[in-house]
Coordinates of C-alpha atoms in Angstrom, one line a residue:
X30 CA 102.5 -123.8 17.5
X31 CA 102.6 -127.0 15.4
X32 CA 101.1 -126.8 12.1
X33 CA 101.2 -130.5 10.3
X34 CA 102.9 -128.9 6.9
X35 CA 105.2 -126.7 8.1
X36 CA 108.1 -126.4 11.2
X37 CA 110.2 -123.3 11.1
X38 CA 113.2 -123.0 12.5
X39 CA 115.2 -119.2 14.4
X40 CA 118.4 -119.9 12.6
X41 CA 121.2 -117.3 12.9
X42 CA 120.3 -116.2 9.5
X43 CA 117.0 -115.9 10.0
X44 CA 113.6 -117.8 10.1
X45 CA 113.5 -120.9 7.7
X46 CA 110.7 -122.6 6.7
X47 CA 110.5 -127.1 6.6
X48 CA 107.8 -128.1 4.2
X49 CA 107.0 -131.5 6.0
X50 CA 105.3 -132.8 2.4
X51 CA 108.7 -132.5 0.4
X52 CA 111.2 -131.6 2.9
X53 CA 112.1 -128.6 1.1
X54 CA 113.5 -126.1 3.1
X55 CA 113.8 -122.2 2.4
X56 CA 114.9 -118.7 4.2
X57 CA 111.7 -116.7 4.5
X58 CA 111.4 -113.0 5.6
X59 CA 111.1 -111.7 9.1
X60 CA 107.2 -110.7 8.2
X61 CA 106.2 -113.9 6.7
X62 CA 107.7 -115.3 9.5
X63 CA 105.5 -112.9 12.0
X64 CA 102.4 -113.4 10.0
X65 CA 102.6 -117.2 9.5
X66 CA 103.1 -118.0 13.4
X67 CA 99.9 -115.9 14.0
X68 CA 98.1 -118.1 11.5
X69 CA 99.6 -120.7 14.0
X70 CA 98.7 -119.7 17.0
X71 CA 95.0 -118.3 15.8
X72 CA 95.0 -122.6 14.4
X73 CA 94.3 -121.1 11.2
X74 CA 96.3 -124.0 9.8
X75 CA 95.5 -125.0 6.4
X76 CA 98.4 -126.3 4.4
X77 CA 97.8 -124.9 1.2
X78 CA 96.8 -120.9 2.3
X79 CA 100.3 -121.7 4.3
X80 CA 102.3 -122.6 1.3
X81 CA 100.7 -119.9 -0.8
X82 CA 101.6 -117.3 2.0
X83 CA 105.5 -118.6 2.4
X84 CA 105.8 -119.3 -1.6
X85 CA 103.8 -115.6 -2.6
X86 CA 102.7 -117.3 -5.5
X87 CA 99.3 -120.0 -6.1
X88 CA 100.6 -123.3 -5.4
X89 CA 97.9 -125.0 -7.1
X90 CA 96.7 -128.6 -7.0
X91 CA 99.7 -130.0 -4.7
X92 CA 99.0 -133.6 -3.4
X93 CA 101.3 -134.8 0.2
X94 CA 104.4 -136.1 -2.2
X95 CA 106.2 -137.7 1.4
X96 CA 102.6 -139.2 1.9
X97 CA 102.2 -141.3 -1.3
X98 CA 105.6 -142.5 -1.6
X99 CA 105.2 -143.9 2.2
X100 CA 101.8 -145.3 1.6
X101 CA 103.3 -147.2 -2.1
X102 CA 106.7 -148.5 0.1
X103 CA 106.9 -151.9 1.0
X104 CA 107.4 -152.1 5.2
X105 CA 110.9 -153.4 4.6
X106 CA 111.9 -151.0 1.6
X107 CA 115.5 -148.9 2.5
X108 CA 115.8 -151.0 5.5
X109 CA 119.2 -153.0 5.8
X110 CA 119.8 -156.5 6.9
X111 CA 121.4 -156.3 10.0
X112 CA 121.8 -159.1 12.6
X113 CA 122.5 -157.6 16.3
X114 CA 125.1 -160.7 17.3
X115 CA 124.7 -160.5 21.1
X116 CA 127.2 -162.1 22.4
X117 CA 127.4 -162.5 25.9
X118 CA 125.3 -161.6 29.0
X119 CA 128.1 -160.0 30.7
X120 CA 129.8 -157.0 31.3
X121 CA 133.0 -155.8 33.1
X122 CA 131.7 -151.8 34.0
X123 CA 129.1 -150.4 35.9
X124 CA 127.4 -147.6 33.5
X125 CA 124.9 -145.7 35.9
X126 CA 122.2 -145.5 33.0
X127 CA 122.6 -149.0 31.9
X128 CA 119.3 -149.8 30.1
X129 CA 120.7 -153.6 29.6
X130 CA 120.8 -154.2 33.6
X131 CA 124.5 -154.7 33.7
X132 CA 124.6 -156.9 30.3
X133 CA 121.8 -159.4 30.9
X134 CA 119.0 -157.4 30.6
X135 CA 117.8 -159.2 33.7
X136 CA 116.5 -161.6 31.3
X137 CA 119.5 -164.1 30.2
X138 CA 122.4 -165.6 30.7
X139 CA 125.3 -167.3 29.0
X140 CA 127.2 -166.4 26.1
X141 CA 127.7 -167.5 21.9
X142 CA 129.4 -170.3 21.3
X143 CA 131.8 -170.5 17.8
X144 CA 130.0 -173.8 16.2
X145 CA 126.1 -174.1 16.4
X146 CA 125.6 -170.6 17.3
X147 CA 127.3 -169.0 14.3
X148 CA 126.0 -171.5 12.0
X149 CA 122.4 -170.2 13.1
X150 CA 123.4 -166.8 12.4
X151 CA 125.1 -167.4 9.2
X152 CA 121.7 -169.5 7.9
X153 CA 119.4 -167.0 9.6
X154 CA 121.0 -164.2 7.5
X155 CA 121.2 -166.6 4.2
X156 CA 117.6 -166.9 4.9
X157 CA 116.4 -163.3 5.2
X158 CA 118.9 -162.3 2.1
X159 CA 120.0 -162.4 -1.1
X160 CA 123.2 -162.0 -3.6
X161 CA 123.2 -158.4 -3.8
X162 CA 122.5 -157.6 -1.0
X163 CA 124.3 -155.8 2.5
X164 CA 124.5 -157.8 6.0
X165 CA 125.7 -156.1 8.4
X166 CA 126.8 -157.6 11.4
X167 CA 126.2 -155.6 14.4
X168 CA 128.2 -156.8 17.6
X169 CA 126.7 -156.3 21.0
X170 CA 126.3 -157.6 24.3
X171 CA 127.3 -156.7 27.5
X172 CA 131.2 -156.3 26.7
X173 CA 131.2 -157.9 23.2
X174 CA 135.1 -158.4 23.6
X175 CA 134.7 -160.5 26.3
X176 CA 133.7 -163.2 23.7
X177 CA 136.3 -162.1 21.0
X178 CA 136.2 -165.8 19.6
X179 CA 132.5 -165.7 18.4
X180 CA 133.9 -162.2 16.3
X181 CA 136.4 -163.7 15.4
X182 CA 135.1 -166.9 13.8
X183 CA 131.7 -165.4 12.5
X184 CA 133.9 -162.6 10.4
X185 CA 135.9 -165.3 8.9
X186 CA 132.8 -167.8 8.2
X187 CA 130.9 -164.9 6.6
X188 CA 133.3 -164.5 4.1
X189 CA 131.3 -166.9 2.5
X190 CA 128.4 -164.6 2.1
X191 CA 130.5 -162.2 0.0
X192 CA 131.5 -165.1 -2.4
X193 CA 127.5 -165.5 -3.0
X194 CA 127.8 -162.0 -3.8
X195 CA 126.4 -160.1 -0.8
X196 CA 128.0 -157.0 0.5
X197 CA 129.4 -157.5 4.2
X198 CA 129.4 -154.9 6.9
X199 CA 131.0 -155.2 10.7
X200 CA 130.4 -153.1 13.5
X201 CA 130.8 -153.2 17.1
X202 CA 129.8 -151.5 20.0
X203 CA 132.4 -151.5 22.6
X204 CA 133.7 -149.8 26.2
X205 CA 137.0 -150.8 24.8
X206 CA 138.3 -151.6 28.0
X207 CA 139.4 -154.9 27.5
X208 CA 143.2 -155.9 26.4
X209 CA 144.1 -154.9 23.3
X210 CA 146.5 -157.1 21.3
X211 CA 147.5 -157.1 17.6
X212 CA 145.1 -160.0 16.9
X213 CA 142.0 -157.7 17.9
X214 CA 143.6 -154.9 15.9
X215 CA 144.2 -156.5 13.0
X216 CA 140.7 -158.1 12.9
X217 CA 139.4 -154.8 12.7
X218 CA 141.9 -153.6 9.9
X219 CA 141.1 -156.7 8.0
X220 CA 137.7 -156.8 7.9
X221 CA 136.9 -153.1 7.9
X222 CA 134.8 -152.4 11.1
X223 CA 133.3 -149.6 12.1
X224 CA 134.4 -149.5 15.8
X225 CA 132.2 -147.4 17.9
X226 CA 133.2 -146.9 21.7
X227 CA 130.9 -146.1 24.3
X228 CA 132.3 -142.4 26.3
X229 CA 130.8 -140.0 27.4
X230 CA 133.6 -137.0 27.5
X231 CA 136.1 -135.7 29.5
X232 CA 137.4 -137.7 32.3
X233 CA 135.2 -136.6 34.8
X234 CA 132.3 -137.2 33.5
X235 CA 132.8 -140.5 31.7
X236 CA 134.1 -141.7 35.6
X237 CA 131.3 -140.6 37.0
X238 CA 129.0 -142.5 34.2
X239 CA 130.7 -145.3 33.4
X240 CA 132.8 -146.8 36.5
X241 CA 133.8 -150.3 36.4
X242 CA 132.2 -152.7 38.4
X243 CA 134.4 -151.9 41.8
X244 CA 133.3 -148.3 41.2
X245 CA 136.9 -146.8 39.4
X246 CA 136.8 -144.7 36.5
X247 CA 137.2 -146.7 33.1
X248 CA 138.2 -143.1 31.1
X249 CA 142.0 -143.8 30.8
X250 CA 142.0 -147.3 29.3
X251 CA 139.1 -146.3 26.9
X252 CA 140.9 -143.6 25.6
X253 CA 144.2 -145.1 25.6
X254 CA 142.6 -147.7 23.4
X255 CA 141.3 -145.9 21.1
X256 CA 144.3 -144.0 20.4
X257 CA 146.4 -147.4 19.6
X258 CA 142.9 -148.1 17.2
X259 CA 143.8 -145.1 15.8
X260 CA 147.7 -145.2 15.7
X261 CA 146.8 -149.0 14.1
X262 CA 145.0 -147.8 11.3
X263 CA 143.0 -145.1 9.6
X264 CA 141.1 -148.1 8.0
X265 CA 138.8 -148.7 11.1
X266 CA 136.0 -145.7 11.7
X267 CA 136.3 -144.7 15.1
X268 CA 132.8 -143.5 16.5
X269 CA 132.8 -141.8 19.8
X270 CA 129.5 -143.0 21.0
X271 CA 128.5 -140.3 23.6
X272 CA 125.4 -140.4 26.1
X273 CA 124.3 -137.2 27.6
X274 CA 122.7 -137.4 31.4
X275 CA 121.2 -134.1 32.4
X276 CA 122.5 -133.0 35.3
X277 CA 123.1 -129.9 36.8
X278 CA 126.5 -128.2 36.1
X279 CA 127.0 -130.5 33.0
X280 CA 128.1 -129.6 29.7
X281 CA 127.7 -131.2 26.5
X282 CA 129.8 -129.1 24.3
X283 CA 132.4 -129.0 26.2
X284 CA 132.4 -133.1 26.4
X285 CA 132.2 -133.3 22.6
X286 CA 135.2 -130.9 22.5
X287 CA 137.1 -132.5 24.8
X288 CA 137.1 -135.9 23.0
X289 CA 137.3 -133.8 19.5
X290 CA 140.8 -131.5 20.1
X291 CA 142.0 -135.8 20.3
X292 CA 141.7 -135.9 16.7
X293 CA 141.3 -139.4 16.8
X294 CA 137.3 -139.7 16.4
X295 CA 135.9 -140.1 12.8
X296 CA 132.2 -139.7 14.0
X297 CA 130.4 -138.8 16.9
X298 CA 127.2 -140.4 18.4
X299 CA 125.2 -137.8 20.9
X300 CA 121.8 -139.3 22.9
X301 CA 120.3 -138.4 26.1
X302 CA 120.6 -141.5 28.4
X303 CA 116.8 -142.9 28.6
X304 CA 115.9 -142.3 32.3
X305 CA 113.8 -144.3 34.1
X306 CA 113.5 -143.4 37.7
X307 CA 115.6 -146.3 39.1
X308 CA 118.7 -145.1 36.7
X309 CA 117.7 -141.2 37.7
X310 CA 118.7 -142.2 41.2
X311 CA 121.6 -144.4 40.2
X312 CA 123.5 -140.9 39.0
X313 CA 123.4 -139.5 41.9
X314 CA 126.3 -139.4 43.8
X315 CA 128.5 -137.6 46.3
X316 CA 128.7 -134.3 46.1
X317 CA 125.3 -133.9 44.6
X318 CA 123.1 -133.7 47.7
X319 CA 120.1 -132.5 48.1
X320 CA 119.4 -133.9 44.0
X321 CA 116.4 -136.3 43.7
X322 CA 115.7 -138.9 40.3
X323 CA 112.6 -136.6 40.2
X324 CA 114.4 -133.6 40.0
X325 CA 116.5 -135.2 37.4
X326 CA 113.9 -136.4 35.1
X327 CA 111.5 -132.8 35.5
X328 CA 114.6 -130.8 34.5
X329 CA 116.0 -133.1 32.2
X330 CA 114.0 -132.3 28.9
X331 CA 114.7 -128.6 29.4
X332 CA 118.6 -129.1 30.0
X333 CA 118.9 -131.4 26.8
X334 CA 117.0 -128.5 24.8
X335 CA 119.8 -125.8 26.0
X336 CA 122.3 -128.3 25.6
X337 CA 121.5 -129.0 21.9
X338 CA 120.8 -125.4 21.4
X339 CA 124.1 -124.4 22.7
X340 CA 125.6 -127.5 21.2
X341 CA 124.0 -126.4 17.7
X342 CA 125.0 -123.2 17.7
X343 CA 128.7 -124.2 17.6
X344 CA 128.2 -127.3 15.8
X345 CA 129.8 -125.8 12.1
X346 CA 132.8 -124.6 13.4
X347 CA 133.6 -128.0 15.0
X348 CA 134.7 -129.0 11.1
X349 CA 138.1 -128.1 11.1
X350 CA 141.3 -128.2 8.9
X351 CA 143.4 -131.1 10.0
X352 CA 141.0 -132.9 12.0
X353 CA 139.3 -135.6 10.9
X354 CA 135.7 -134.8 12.7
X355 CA 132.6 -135.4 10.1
X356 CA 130.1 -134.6 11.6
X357 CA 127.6 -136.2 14.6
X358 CA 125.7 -139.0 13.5
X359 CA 122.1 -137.9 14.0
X360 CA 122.5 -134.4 12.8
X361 CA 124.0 -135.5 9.3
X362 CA 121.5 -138.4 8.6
X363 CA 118.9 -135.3 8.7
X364 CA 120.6 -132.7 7.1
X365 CA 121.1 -135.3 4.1
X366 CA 117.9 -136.6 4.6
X367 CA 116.6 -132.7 3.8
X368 CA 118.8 -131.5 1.6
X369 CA 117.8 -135.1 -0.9
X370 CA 114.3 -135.0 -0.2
X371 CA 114.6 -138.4 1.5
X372 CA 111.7 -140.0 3.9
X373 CA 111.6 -142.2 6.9
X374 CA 110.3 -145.3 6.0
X375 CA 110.7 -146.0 9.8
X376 CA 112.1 -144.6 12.5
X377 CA 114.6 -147.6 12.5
X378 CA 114.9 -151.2 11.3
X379 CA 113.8 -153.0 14.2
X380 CA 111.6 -156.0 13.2
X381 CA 112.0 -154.6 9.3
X382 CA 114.9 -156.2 8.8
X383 CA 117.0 -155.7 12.0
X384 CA 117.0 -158.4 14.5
X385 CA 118.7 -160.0 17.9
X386 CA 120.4 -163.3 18.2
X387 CA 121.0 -164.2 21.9
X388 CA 122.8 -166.7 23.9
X389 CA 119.3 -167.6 24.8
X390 CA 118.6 -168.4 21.1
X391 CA 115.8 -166.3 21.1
X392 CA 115.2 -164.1 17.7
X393 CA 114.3 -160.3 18.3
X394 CA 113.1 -157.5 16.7
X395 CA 114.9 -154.9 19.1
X396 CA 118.7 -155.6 20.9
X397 CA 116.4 -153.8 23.5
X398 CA 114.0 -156.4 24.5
X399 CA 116.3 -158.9 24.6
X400 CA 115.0 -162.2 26.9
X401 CA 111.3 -160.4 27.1
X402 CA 109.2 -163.4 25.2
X403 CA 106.2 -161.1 25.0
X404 CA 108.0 -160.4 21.7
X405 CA 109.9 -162.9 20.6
X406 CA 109.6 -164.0 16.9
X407 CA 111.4 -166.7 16.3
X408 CA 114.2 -169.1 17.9
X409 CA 117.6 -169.2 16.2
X410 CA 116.7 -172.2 14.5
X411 CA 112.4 -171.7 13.5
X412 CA 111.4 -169.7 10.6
X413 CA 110.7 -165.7 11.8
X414 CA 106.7 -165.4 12.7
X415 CA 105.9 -162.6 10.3
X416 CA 102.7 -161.9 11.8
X417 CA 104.5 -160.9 15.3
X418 CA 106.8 -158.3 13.0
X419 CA 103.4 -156.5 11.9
X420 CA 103.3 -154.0 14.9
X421 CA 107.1 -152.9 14.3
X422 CA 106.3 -152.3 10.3
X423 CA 103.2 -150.2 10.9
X424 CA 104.1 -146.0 9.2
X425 CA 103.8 -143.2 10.8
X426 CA 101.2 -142.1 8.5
X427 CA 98.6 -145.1 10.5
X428 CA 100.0 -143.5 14.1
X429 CA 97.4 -141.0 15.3
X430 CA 99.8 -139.4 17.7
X431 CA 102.1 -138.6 14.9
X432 CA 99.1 -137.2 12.2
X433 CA 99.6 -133.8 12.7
X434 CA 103.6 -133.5 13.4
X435 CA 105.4 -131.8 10.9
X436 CA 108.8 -133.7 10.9
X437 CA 107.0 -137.0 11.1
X438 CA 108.7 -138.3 7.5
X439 CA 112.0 -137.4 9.3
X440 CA 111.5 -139.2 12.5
X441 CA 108.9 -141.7 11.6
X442 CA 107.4 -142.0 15.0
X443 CA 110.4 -142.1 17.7
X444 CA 112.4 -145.7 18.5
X445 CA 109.3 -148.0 19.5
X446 CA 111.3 -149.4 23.1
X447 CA 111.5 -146.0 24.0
X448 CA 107.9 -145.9 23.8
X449 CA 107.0 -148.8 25.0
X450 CA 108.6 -147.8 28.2
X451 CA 107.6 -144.5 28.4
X452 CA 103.5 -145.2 27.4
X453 CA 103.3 -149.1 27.0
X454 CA 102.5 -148.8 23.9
X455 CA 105.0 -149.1 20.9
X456 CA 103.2 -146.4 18.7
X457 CA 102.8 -143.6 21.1
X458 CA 105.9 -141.5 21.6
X459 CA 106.8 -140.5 25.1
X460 CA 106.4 -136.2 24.7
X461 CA 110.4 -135.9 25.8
X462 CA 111.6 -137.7 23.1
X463 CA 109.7 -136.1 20.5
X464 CA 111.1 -132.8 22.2
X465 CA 114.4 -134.0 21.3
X466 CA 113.4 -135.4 17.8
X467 CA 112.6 -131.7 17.6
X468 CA 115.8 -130.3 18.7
X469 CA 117.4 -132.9 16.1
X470 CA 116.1 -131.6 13.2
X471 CA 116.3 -128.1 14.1
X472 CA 119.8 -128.5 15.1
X473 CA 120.3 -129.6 11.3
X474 CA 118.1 -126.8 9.6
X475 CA 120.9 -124.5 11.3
X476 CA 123.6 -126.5 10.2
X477 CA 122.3 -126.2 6.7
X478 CA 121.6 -122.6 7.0
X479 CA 124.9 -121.4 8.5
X480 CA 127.4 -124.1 6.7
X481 CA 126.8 -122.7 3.5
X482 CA 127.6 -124.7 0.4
X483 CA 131.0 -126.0 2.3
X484 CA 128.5 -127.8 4.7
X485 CA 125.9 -129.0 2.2
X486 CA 128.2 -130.6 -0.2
X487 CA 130.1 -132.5 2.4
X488 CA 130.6 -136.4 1.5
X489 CA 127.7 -138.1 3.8
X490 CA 127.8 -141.4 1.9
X491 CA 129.2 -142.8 4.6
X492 CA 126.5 -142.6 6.9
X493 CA 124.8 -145.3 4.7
X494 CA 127.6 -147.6 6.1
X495 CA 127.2 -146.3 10.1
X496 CA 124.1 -148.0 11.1
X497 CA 122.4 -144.4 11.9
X498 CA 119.4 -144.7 14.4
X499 CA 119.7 -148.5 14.3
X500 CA 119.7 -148.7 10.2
X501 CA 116.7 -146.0 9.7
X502 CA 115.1 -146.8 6.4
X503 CA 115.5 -144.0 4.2
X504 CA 113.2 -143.5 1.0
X505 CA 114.3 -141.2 -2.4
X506 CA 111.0 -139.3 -3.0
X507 CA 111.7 -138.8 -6.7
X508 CA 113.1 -136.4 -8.7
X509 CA 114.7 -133.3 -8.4
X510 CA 112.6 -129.6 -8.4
X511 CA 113.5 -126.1 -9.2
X512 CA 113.2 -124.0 -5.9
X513 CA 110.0 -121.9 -4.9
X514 CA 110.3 -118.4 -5.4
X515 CA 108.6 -115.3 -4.6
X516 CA 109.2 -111.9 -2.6
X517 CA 111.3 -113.2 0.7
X518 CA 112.2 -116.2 -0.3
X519 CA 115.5 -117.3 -1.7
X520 CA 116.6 -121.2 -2.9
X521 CA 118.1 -122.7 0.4
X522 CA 120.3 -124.6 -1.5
X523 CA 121.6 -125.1 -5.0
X524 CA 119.9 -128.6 -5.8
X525 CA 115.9 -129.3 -4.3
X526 CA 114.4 -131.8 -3.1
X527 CA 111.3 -133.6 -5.2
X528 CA 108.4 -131.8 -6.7
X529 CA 105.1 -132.6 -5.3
X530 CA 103.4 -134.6 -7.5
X531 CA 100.7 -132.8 -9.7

């Protein structure tokens, strides 16, 4: 039952009602609800009858307001300047899921060097900026701290972009296994980075996810390091970057909660690991006979929805007194994203203005696809060829498969690699991934509805600092409206999102 205009959502306090064209969001009553999924299911799915049934009242002449503010945005509009610094084709554990093939994507080799190489990526990022504006430096690899030099020098050179006035953002993305000493600390003090720390739980099942490459568990050094992050300084925003494999017996919430009673976490990150078949197989181990990759990946989009239900339901009590959890990444991008009428001008930055630079020298739209030259746009040295950028900057409003979604201006099509993967083609999502997009926003509908005002005024600025699905380009939609009203209906929340234009 998918109508294009409207999603609703079971919510603890009852049915509530996403209008895809604003994004505002409203309780309705048990017998709306009833009558408007029959409309549904009969197909009888014209938006405006739909709107007059949920609001009671004529809406009138109400043209798509998410629709014309996409189609008068400029591709790169709300997208960030980040550089993905890859720095080095190698890695010291042995993740299971790996989607970078152990670090070098099965592609390159080599790693950054601190002179010509960080010259390039200083003038690349000169070139595709200006005073005024945010670079972020993203830090990636394989183990990024196995070529702490190239970090090192690049944050200190790019202290000259901030004395041409641009605004400068570090972040890494890191197992954290590697030796921590007061020089790596400090860096991250100093510069403010946003540490975020691949692990995926308790011990158990980080060990079984994430061995090191002679097959031991990697759970006690990571934590241990991030505690002496922490214990360092409350400068550095730790993010405990969690990926979910759906196997049998597993449970997210109780991963999440194990790595939140540490208090140490500012953030969480929670994906499902992107299965192929090959990496379905590589998670099976002993004990777990009798489990095929087939198995794995059939069941796997039904365990991630009743993990994310279960995990939903608990999600607003997981803001506590005296710990310092804000939320998960995902789920607060949308809820802010609803609750300020905001749109998806792309389901991330990739090839907007997010790129790779790898020991390889080859310029990327997507830290995915590193060493593929199919889609190679530039070399770190050649101007960017903005015609090869085109497919990566296309709306979701010009993708067929996404015409008739409702939370299309939230997700803006699903992450394009993914895609390409699952179907071959960059704008046609794989089915199990819009599933989860699904579960996403729904997950935040209930936060919204069962947080009450303590929830919806929390402090997400932040979130415009975290990189959030790989710098998604958010749109405002306009100005503020007063809230439908009507027999069953009530304002969901103080302050509403944009009128539709009239």
């Amino acid at each position: 039952m998918i109508n294009s205009d409207f999603h609703l959502v079971d919510t603890d306090a009852g049915v509530w009602a996403l209008h895809a064209q604003s994004h505002r969001l409203f309780p309705v009553g048990d017998d709306i609800a009833r009558e408007v999924r029959s409309r549904l299911s009969d197909r009888q799915d014209d938006g405006g009858a739909l709107l007059a049934l949920l609001a009671r009242t004529d809406p009138g002449e109400r043209p798509p307001a998410n629709r014309h503010r996409l189609r008068a945005a400029e591709p790169v509009d709300g997208a960030p300047l980040a550089i993905n610094v890859n720095l080095t084709a190698t890695c010291n554990l042995g993740c299971t899921y790996c989607f970078a093939d152990g670090g070098d994507y099965g592609r390159i080799t080599g790693r950054l060097n601190t002179g010509s190489d960080v010259d390039d990526i200083l003038a690349f990022a000169r070139s595709r900026s200006r005073p005024g504006d945010t670079v972020r430096f993203e830090f990636f690899g394989g183990e990024p701290m196995l070529n702490f030099e190239v970090i090192e020098t690049l944050c200190h050179r790019a202290r000259t972009l901030g004395e041409e006035g641009r605004r400068v953002r570090h972040r890494i993305s890191t197992n954290l296994t590697t030796a921590l000493s007061d020089r790596e600390l400090s860096l991250f003090d100093r510069f403010g980075f946003t540490v975020s720390v691949s692990i995926d739980g308790d011990e158990a099942t980080h060990d079984r996810n994430r061995p090191n490459k002679g097959g031991r568990g990697s759970f006690r050094t990571v934590i241990d390091n991030c505690a002496r992050v922490r214990r360092h300084s409350d400068a550095i925003t730790l993010v405990a970057r969690m990926t979910y494999v759906p196997l049998p017996g597993t449970s997210l919430l109780e991963d999440i909660r194990a790595l939140h009673a540490r208090n140490i976490f500012d953030w969480f990150q929670v994906l499902p690991a992107n299965l192929t078949e090959q990496s379905a197989a590589a998670v099976i181990q002993k004990g777990m006979e009798g489990l095929t990759a087939q198995a794995i990946l059939e069941a796997g989009p039904d365990r991630i929805d009743a993990e994310y239900e279960t995990l939903s339901a608990a999600y607003p009590r997981l803001f506590q007194d005296g710990n310092r959890f804000r939320g998960l990444l995902e789920i607060e991008l949308l809820t802010r994203m609803i609750l300020k009428g905001e749109i998806a001008n792309g389901h991330c930055s990739a090839g907007r203005r997010y790129f790779t630079l790898s020991p390889d020298r080859s310029v990327m739209p997507c830290h995915r696809l590193v060493g593929n030259q199919d889609f190679r746009v530039a070399f770190a040295d050649t101007p960017v060829d903005e015609d090869r950028l085109a497919p990566w900057r296309r709306s979701v409003d010009d993708t067929p498969a996404c015409a008739g979604c409702p939370i299309r201006y939230l997700c803006a099509g699903g992450c394009k690699q993914e895609n390409l993967v699952a179907t071959g083609q960059l704008d046609r999502p794989d089915p199990r991934k819009c599933r989860f997009q699904f579960r996403l926003v729904d997950s935040a509908v209930r936060a919204i509805a069962a947080g009450g005002a303590a929830y919806r005024d929390r402090d997400r600025s932040p979130l415009a600092d975290l990189f959030v699905s790989c710098g998604r380009p958010v749109l405002s939609s306009g100005d503020r409206t007063e809230a439908f009203s009507g027999p069953g209906i009530r304002p969901a929340v103080p302050h509403h999102p944009p009128p539709l234009p009239r």
